[in-house]
Every structure is written in C-alpha cells, then in structure tokens.
XYZ file of C-alpha atoms in Angstrom:
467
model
C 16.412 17.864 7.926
C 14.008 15.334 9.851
C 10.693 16.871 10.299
C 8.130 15.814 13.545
C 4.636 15.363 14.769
C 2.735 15.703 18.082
C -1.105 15.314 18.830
C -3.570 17.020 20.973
C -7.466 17.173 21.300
C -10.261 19.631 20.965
C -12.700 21.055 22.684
C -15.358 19.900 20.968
C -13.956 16.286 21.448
C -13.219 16.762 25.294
C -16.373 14.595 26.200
C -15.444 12.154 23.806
C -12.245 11.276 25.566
C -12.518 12.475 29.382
C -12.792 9.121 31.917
C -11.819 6.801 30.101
C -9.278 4.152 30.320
C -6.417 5.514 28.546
C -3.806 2.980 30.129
C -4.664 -0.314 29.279
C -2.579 -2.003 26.669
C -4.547 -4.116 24.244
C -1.702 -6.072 23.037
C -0.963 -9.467 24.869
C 2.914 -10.356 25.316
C 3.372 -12.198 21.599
C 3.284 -12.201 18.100
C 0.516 -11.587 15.587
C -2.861 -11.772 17.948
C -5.515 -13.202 17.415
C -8.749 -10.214 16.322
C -11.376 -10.004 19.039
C -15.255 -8.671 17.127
C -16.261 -6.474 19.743
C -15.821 -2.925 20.058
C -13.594 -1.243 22.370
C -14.314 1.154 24.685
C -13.599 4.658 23.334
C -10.101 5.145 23.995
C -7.538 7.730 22.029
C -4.448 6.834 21.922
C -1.714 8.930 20.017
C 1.334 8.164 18.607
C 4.055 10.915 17.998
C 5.627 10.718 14.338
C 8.916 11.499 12.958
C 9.808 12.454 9.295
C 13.467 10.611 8.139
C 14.484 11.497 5.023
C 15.876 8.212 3.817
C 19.308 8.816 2.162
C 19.301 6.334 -1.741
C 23.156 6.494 -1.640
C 23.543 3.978 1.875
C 25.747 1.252 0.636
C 23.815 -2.269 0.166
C 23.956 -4.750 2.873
C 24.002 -7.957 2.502
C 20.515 -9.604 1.576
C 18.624 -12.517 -0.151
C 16.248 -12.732 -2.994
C 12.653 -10.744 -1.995
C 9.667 -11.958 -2.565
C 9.139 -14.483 -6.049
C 6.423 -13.511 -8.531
C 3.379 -15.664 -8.122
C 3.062 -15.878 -12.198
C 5.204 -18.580 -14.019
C 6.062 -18.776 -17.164
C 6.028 -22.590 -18.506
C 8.639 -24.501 -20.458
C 4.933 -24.350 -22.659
C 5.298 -20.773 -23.045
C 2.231 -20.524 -20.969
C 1.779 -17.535 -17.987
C 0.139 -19.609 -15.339
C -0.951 -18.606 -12.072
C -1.753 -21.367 -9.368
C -1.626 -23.729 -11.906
C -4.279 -22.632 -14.420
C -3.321 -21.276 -17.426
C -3.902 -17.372 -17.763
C -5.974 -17.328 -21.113
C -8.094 -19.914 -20.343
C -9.016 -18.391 -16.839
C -10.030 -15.188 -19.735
C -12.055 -17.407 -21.360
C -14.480 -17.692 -18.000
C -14.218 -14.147 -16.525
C -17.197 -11.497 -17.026
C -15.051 -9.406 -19.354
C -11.768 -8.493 -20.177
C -9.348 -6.525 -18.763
C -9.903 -7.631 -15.263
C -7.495 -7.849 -11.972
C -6.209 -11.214 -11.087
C -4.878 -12.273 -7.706
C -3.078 -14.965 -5.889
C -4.332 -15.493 -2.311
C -1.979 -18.494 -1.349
C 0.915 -15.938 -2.344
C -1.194 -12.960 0.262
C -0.661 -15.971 2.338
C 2.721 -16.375 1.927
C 3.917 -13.070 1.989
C 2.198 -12.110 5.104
C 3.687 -15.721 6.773
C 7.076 -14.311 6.064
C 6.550 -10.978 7.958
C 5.501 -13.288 10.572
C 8.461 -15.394 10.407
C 10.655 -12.505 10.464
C 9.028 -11.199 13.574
C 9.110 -14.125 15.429
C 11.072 -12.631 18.315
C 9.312 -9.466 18.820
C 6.006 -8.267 20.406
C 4.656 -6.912 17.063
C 1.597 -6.193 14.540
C 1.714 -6.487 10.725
C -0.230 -3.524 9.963
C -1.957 -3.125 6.085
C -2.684 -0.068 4.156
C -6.956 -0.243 2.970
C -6.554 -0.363 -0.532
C -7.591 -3.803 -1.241
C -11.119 -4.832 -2.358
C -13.127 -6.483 0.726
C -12.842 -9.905 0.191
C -8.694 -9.559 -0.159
C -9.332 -7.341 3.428
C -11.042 -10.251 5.043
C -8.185 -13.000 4.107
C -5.405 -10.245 5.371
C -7.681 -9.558 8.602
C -8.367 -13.597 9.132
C -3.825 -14.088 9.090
C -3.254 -11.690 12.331
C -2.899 -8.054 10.197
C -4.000 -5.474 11.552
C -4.816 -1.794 9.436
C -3.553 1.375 8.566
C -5.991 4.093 7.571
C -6.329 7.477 6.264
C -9.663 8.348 5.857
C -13.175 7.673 8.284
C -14.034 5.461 5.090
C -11.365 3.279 5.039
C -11.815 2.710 8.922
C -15.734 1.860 8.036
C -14.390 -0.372 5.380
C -11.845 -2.287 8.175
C -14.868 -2.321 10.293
C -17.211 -4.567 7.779
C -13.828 -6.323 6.871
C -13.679 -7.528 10.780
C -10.778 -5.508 11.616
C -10.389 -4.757 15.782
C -10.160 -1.051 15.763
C -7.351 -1.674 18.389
C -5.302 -2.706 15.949
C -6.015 -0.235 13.047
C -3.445 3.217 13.186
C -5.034 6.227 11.744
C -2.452 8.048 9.372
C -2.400 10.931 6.722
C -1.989 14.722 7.134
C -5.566 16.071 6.588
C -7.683 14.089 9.094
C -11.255 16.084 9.261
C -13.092 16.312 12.532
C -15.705 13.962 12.205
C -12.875 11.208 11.188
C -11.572 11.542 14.099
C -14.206 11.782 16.192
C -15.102 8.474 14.511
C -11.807 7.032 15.457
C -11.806 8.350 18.952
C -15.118 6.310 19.769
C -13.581 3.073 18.082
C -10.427 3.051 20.255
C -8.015 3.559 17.344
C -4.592 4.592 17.142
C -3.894 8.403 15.858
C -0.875 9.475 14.363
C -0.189 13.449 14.982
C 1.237 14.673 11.778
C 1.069 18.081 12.533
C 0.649 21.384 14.683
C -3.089 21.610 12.988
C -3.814 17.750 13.578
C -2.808 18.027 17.420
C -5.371 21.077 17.332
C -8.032 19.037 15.310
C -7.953 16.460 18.045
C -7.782 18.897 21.023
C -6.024 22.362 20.639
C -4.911 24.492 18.863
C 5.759 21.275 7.019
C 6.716 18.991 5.532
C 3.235 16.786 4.206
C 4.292 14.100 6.551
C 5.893 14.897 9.949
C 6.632 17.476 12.696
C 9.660 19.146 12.632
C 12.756 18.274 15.401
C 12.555 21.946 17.207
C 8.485 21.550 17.273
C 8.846 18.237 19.632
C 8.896 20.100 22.732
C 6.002 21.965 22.020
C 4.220 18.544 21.322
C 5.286 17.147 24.446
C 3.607 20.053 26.252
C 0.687 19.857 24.797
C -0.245 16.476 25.414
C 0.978 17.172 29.178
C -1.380 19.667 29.381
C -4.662 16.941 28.495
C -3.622 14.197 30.853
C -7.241 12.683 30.655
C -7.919 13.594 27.169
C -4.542 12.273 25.303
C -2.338 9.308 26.377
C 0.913 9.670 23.731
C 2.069 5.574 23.548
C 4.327 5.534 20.790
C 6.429 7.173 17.969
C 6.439 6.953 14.271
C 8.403 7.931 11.210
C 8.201 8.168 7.339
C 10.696 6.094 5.350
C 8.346 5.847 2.057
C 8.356 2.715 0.080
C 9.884 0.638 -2.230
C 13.378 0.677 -0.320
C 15.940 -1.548 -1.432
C 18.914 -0.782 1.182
C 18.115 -2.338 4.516
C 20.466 -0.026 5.588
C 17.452 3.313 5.893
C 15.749 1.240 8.564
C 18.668 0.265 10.739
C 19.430 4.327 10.594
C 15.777 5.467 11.108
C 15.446 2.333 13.971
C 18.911 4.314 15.823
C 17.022 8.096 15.653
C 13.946 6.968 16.907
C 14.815 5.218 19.586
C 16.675 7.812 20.566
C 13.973 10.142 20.178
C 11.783 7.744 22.150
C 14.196 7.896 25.193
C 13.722 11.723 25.193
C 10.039 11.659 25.591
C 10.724 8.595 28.377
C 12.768 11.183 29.913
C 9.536 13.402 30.364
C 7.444 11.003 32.181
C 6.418 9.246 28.964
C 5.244 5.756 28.761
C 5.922 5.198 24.858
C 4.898 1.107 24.624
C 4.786 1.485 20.484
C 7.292 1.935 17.599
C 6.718 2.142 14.127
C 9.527 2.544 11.253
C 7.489 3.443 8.563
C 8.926 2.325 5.263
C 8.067 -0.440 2.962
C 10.344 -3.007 1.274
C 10.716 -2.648 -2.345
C 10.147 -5.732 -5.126
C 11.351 -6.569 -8.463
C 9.199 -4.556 -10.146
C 11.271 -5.434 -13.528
C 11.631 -9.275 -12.987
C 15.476 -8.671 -13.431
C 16.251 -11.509 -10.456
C 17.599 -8.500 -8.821
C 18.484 -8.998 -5.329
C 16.606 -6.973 -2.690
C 15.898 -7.609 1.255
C 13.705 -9.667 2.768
C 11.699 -9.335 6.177
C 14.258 -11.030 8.055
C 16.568 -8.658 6.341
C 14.577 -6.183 7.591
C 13.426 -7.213 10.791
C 17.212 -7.820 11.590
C 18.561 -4.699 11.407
C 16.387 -2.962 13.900
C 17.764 -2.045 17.442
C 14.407 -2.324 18.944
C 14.440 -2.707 22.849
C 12.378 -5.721 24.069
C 9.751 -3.233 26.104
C 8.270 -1.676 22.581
C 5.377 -3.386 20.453
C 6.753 -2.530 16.813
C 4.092 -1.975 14.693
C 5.490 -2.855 10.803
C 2.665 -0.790 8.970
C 5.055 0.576 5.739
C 4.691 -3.319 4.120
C 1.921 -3.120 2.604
C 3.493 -2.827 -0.898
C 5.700 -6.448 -0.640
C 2.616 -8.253 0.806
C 0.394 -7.335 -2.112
C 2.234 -5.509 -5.139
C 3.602 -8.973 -6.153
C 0.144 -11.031 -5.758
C -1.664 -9.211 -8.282
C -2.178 -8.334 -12.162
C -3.878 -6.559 -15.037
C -4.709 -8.781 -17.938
C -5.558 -7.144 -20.971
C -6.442 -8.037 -24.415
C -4.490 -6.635 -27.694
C -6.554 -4.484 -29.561
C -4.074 -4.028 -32.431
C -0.720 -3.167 -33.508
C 0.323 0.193 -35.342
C 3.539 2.032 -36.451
C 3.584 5.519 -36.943
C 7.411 4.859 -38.874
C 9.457 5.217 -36.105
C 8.080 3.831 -33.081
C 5.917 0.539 -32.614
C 2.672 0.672 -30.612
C 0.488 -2.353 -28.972
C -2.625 -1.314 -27.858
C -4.520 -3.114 -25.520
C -7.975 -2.338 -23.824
C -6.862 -1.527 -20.398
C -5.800 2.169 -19.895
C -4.964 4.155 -17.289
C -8.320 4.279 -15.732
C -7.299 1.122 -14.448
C -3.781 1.480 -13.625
C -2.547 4.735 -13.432
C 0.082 4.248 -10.361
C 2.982 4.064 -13.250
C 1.529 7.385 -15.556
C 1.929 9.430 -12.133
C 4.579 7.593 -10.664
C 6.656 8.241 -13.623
C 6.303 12.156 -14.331
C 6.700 12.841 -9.957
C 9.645 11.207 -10.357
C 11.335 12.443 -13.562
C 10.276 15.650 -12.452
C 11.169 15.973 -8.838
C 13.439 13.641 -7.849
C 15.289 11.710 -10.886
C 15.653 14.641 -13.313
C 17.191 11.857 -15.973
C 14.384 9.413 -15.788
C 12.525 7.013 -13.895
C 13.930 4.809 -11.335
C 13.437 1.064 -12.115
C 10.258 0.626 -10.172
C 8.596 2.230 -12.505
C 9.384 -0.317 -15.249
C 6.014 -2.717 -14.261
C 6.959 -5.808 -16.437
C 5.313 -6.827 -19.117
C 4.738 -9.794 -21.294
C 2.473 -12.231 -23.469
C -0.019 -14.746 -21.645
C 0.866 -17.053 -24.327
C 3.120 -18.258 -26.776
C 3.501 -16.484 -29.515
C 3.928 -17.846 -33.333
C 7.424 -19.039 -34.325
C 7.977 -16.727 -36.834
C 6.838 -13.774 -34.382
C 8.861 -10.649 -35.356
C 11.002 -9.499 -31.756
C 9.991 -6.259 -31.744
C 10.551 -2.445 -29.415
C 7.090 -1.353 -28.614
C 5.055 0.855 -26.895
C 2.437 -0.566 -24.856
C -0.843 1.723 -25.199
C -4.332 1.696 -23.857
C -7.547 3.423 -25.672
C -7.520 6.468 -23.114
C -7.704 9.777 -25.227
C -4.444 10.993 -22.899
C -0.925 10.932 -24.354
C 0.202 9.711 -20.764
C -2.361 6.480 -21.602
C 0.885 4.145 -21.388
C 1.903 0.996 -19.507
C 5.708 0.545 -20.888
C 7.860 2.278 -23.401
C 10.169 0.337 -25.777
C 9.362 -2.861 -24.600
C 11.170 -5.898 -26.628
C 8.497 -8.293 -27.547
C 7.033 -10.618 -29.580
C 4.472 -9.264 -32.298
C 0.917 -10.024 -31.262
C -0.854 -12.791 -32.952
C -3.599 -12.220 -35.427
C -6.075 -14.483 -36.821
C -8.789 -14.196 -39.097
C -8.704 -10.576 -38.453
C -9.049 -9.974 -34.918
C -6.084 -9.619 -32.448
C -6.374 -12.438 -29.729
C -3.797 -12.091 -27.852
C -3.011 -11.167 -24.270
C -0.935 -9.782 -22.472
C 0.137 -8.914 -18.692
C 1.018 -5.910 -16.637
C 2.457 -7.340 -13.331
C 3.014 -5.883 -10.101
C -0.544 -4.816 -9.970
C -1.701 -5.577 -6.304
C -0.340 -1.876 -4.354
C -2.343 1.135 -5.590
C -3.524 -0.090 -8.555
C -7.102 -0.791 -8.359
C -8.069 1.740 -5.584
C -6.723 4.256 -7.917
C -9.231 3.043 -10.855
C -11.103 6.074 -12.175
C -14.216 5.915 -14.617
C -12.025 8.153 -17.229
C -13.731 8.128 -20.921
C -16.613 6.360 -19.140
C -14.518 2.815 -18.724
C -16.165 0.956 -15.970
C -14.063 -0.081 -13.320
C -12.972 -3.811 -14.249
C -13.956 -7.091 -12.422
C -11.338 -8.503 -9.709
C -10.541 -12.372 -9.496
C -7.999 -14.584 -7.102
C -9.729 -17.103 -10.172
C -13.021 -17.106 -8.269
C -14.514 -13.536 -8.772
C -14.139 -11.497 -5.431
C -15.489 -8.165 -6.711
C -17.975 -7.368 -10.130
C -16.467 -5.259 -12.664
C -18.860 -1.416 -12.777
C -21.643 -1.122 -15.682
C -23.013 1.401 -17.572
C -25.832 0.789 -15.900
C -24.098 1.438 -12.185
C -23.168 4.543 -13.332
C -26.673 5.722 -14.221
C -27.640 4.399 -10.671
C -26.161 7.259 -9.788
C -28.424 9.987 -10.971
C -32.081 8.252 -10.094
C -34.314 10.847 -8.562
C -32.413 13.999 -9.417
C-alpha cells in the first residue's frame, strides 16, 4: 500500500510565519538558475509527500549505458584517474587510506541531469553528504540541496546554497530545525501526522498514508497565513535500475496532485523521489540514464520538478577509497587481504549488506552491494589468481569490503606489502558515514589537490580541553 504526508504549523511557530509572502514563486521560467547570496524573506512553504512502493519485478525498458567510471585501467596495468597514475598520487598524500575524487566527472554527471532536463522548468537537487569544498563545486553548476537535519542546512548555508532552493526532508525534524528553516525560506516536506503538528498542530518511516490525505488537506486549510502547500513528493529509494518505477510513480502523483488542485490547491512543485542506480560491479551492465529517466515522466508543463533522489549517480561513481595491503593470510580454507582501511571509513556495504540479506533478499545481497575492487597497479607476472577476502584491521567480524574476490596476490618486497588497492563507488554515503571506531582518524579527502585534512590523534584530544 502507498503511504502519505501532509504538513501543518505550531503554535509556537505562528509568529514565525503569519504576514508573510507565502505566494511568490522563486523559480524563474527555465532550467537550472542561477543562486542568488542573499537571504530570503522567511517564507514556509510545504510540500505534501507520497510513499510508492517501487515494485523490482517491472520489466526493463529500453535504456543506454549509465554513467562510466571515472578510473581507467591502462593497457600499462596502471588505475589512473584524470590522467595521473593512482600510486604515485599515494606517494604525495598526507597518509594512506584516503578518499579520492574526480571533479571534472561531478561536472559531468551533473551536465547530464541538465541535459536531460532541458525541456522542463526544473532543479537538480543534492543530498549534504559531501565534504564542503565538493558542496561548493555542486552549488557553483545550478544544484540546489536536500537536507535532513538544521546542520546540514548550516552546512548548505557556508557552502553558498540559496535556501530557496534547499528541500528539508527526513521523518524526525526537531523544533528548532524547523524553526531554522522557516526563517530561511526553505522548502518542508510533511512526512507525517507528528511533523504537520511540529510545524503547526497537532507509518511507514517515510510517507503519509492514502486515507490520511484528507485530513492533511484540512489542516493546512485551516492555517491559510501560516502554511502555503506548493507541491507533492514521493519515495522511490535509490539505486533503481527499471525506468519503468518512475514512469508509474510520475502517473500516481500526478494524479494525486489533481486531487489537491481540485481543493483550491495551487501545487507549482513535483518531486519523484528515487535515484538512478550505477554499476556498482563494473559488469558493463546496462542501466538508464537521465534522459532515460527524464523521458518517462508525464509531467504537465505548469509543475517545477524538483529531481532531488540523484544524488547517488552524480557522486557514487566520482569517488574512491585507496588503501594499502597490510598483508596476506590463509586460515586453510579461505584467503584474506588485509588492507588498512576498515569500516570506520566505509561502512555503507557492512550495513547495506546484512539490511538486505535480512529484510528484503533473504538469499543474499543484491549486486549493488558488490563495490568493485581491484589493484592500483600491476601486479608481478607470476602473481598467483587468487579468491580472497578483502579485510580491514577493525576488531569486528563484519570489518569486510568484498568476499571471494578473484585477484591477483599482492606484491611483496623486501618484507613489507606495497601494494594498493581500490574500493570504488565510494562518493554516496561513504565518507559522511566515517566513524572514529578503534580510534582510526577519519582519513584525508583529495579530487588530487587535498579538499579536506584527514582527523589526528591530536583532534580528538581537542575534544576534552577544559573538562
């Protein structure tokens, strides 16, 4: 069954929102608009939001080749990225493991959302979990940002993002969040009975259930000066490969949005809120594009669509985790290389993998999962082709990045294990998720320039001066 949302304001809030301009639409008639710095007035504006539950057994349509993988593997046996060759950019970064990112492929990526949306009054929204300097290059190509917590809207803020482009999501928005977004003039996604009541009165985790849309409707009518509802979202999730979900979830909310028309509604907004999947394993397999994407929807020409579910193919594919081998093992059954990135630094797959043998695959993990893996360079002719386990350090039996992997047996010399290797894929998730497990300090980030400093020992102490 679908599930709903509606939105409503508080009391305590009233002030906040009474006389003031609640009608003016800050979106010119085109494409991806140019950011303005200043502030807006304080303006809440709400957007109803629909659950879909996507349906995995829609037949395939037919699509092109998704996004390519910025790292290339030379005739050399070299991985290269932008030209440079991946172990000798290790030879000049602060430490190892570290993050390394492509921004001409952020730049690509986001030019062929652009592309795609060519013919419709539209925003490319992006999720904050990026580190500010990768915020600032998405902010500076037209995107705008999708938020879930008052910190990620403070982090848009210093990133340049205009708040009247930035959609406030989630279903546990706290007061002062809102109130915060209120002031700022952003958009606010009504998840739930509670949120309406948080932002004026008084499920699923994402969504409002069908029957409860009424009920929404009459709320909001109720707080003409407080609440202006503009537009409607719903929940696809991500990594989609069947272009076939949106064109479905595009039909029932559109029809959805001619219901609350039918009230006296001005809905100016739509938002079909699923990513596009990528080729997480490298296979070549084929998967849609934007313009797949983009195609498919029955949009009428009076809404704004806001496309904030991509945030995973403009950035999953742009970004990796390169690690140095620590050593090989056996235990007599099963091969093991260990490197010295764990999952404090990429955890995404560890949790990705049990929610989804556990709840939804039952058999195993879907292919996603599978984050490709491989050797920065070459490895010795006589190199023994091997299955192994890829480990990190973590004391955690779930410290994994790949299981029976076929690959080449890590180079030694004089003792010491020098080679490298790659987890791709890294650029959704990954890094916000970093934890400080075992004490490992968060690692550096580099598009080959640094863009953020890898945590110390000495950063953590920070922490506990003058208690």
């Amino acid at each position: 069954m679908a599930a709903s949302h509606v939105l409503y304001n508080p009391p305590s809030l009233s002030k906040t929102f009474i006389n003031h301009s609640l009608n003016q639409n800050p979106f010119p008639q085109n494409l991806i608009l140019p950011l303005k710095a200043t502030i807006k007035p304080r303006v809440l504006r709400v957007v109803h939001s629909q659950k879909i539950i996507a349906n995995p057994s829609l037949h395939d349509s037919d699509t092109k080749t998704h996004f390519r993988h910025y790292f290339t593997k030379s005739e050399d046996g070299f991985l290269y990225c932008e030209g440079l060759k991946v172990h000798e950019i290790m030879d000049s970064v602060e430490r190892t493991h570290f993050y390394l990112s492509s921004k001409p492929e952020i730049t690509r990526n986001v030019e062929a959302y652009k592309d795609a949306l060519e013919c419709l009054r539209s925003i490319i929204g992006y999720a904050i979990k990026a580190v500010m300097k990768i915020l600032e290059h998405l902010r500076q190509l037209g995107c705008g940002a999708v938020l879930v917590s008052g910190n990620e809207f403070s982090l848009a803020l210093h990133a340049g993002f205009d708040p009247t482009r930035c959609i406030f999501n989630g279903n546990g928005k706290i007061l002062d969040d809102l109130v915060l977004a209120a002031k700022e003039g952003v958009f606010v996604n009504i998840d739930s009975e509670f949120d309406l009541e948080n932002i004026g009165i008084r499920t699923p985790k994402f969504g409002i259930r069908n029957e409860k849309l009424q009920w929404f409707l009459d709320a909001v009518k109720e707080h003409p000066n407080e609440l202006k509802l503009v537009g409607a979202h719903c929940h696809l999730g991500s990594t989609i490969t069947k272009v076939d979900i949106f064109r479905d979830a595009a039909i029932i909310m559109v029809n959805y949005i001619d219901q609350i028309q039918a009230q006296g509604f001005q809905v100016d907004y739509l938002n079909i809120g699923g990513g596009l999947g990528i080729d997480y394993q490298h296979s070549g397999a084929v998967l849609p594009t934007p313009r797949d994407l983009i195609d498919i929807h029955s949009i009428p020409a009076n809404l704004i669509f806001y496309a904030c579910g991509t945030f995973r193919s403009l950035i999953a594919n742009i970004c990796c985790l390169v690690n140095r081998v620590t050593g090989v093992k056996t235990n007599g059954s099963k091969n093991f290389i260990v490197i010295d990135g764990s999952m404090a630094e990429l955890i995404h797959p560890n949790i990705y993998h049990i929610m989804f043998f556990i709840e939804v695959w039952g058999s195993g993990p879907p292919s996603f999962l599978n984050y490709h893996i491989e050797l920065v360079s070459p490895a010795p002719a006589d190199a023994e082709i091997a299955k192994f386990d890829v480990l990190g350090p973590v004391c955690e039996s779930a410290d994994f990045f790949g299981k029976d992997r076929q690959l080449p047996t890590p180079a030694k010399f004089h003792f010491a294990w020098y080679s490298c290797l790659v987890v791709h894929d890294a650029g959704a998730y990954c890094m916000s998720m970093a934890s400080t497990y075992n004490l490992k300090m968060r690692p550096p980030e580099y598009w080959v320039s640094k863009i953020r400093h890898g945590e110390t020992f000495e950063d953590h102490m920070r922490s506990f001066e003058g208690l």
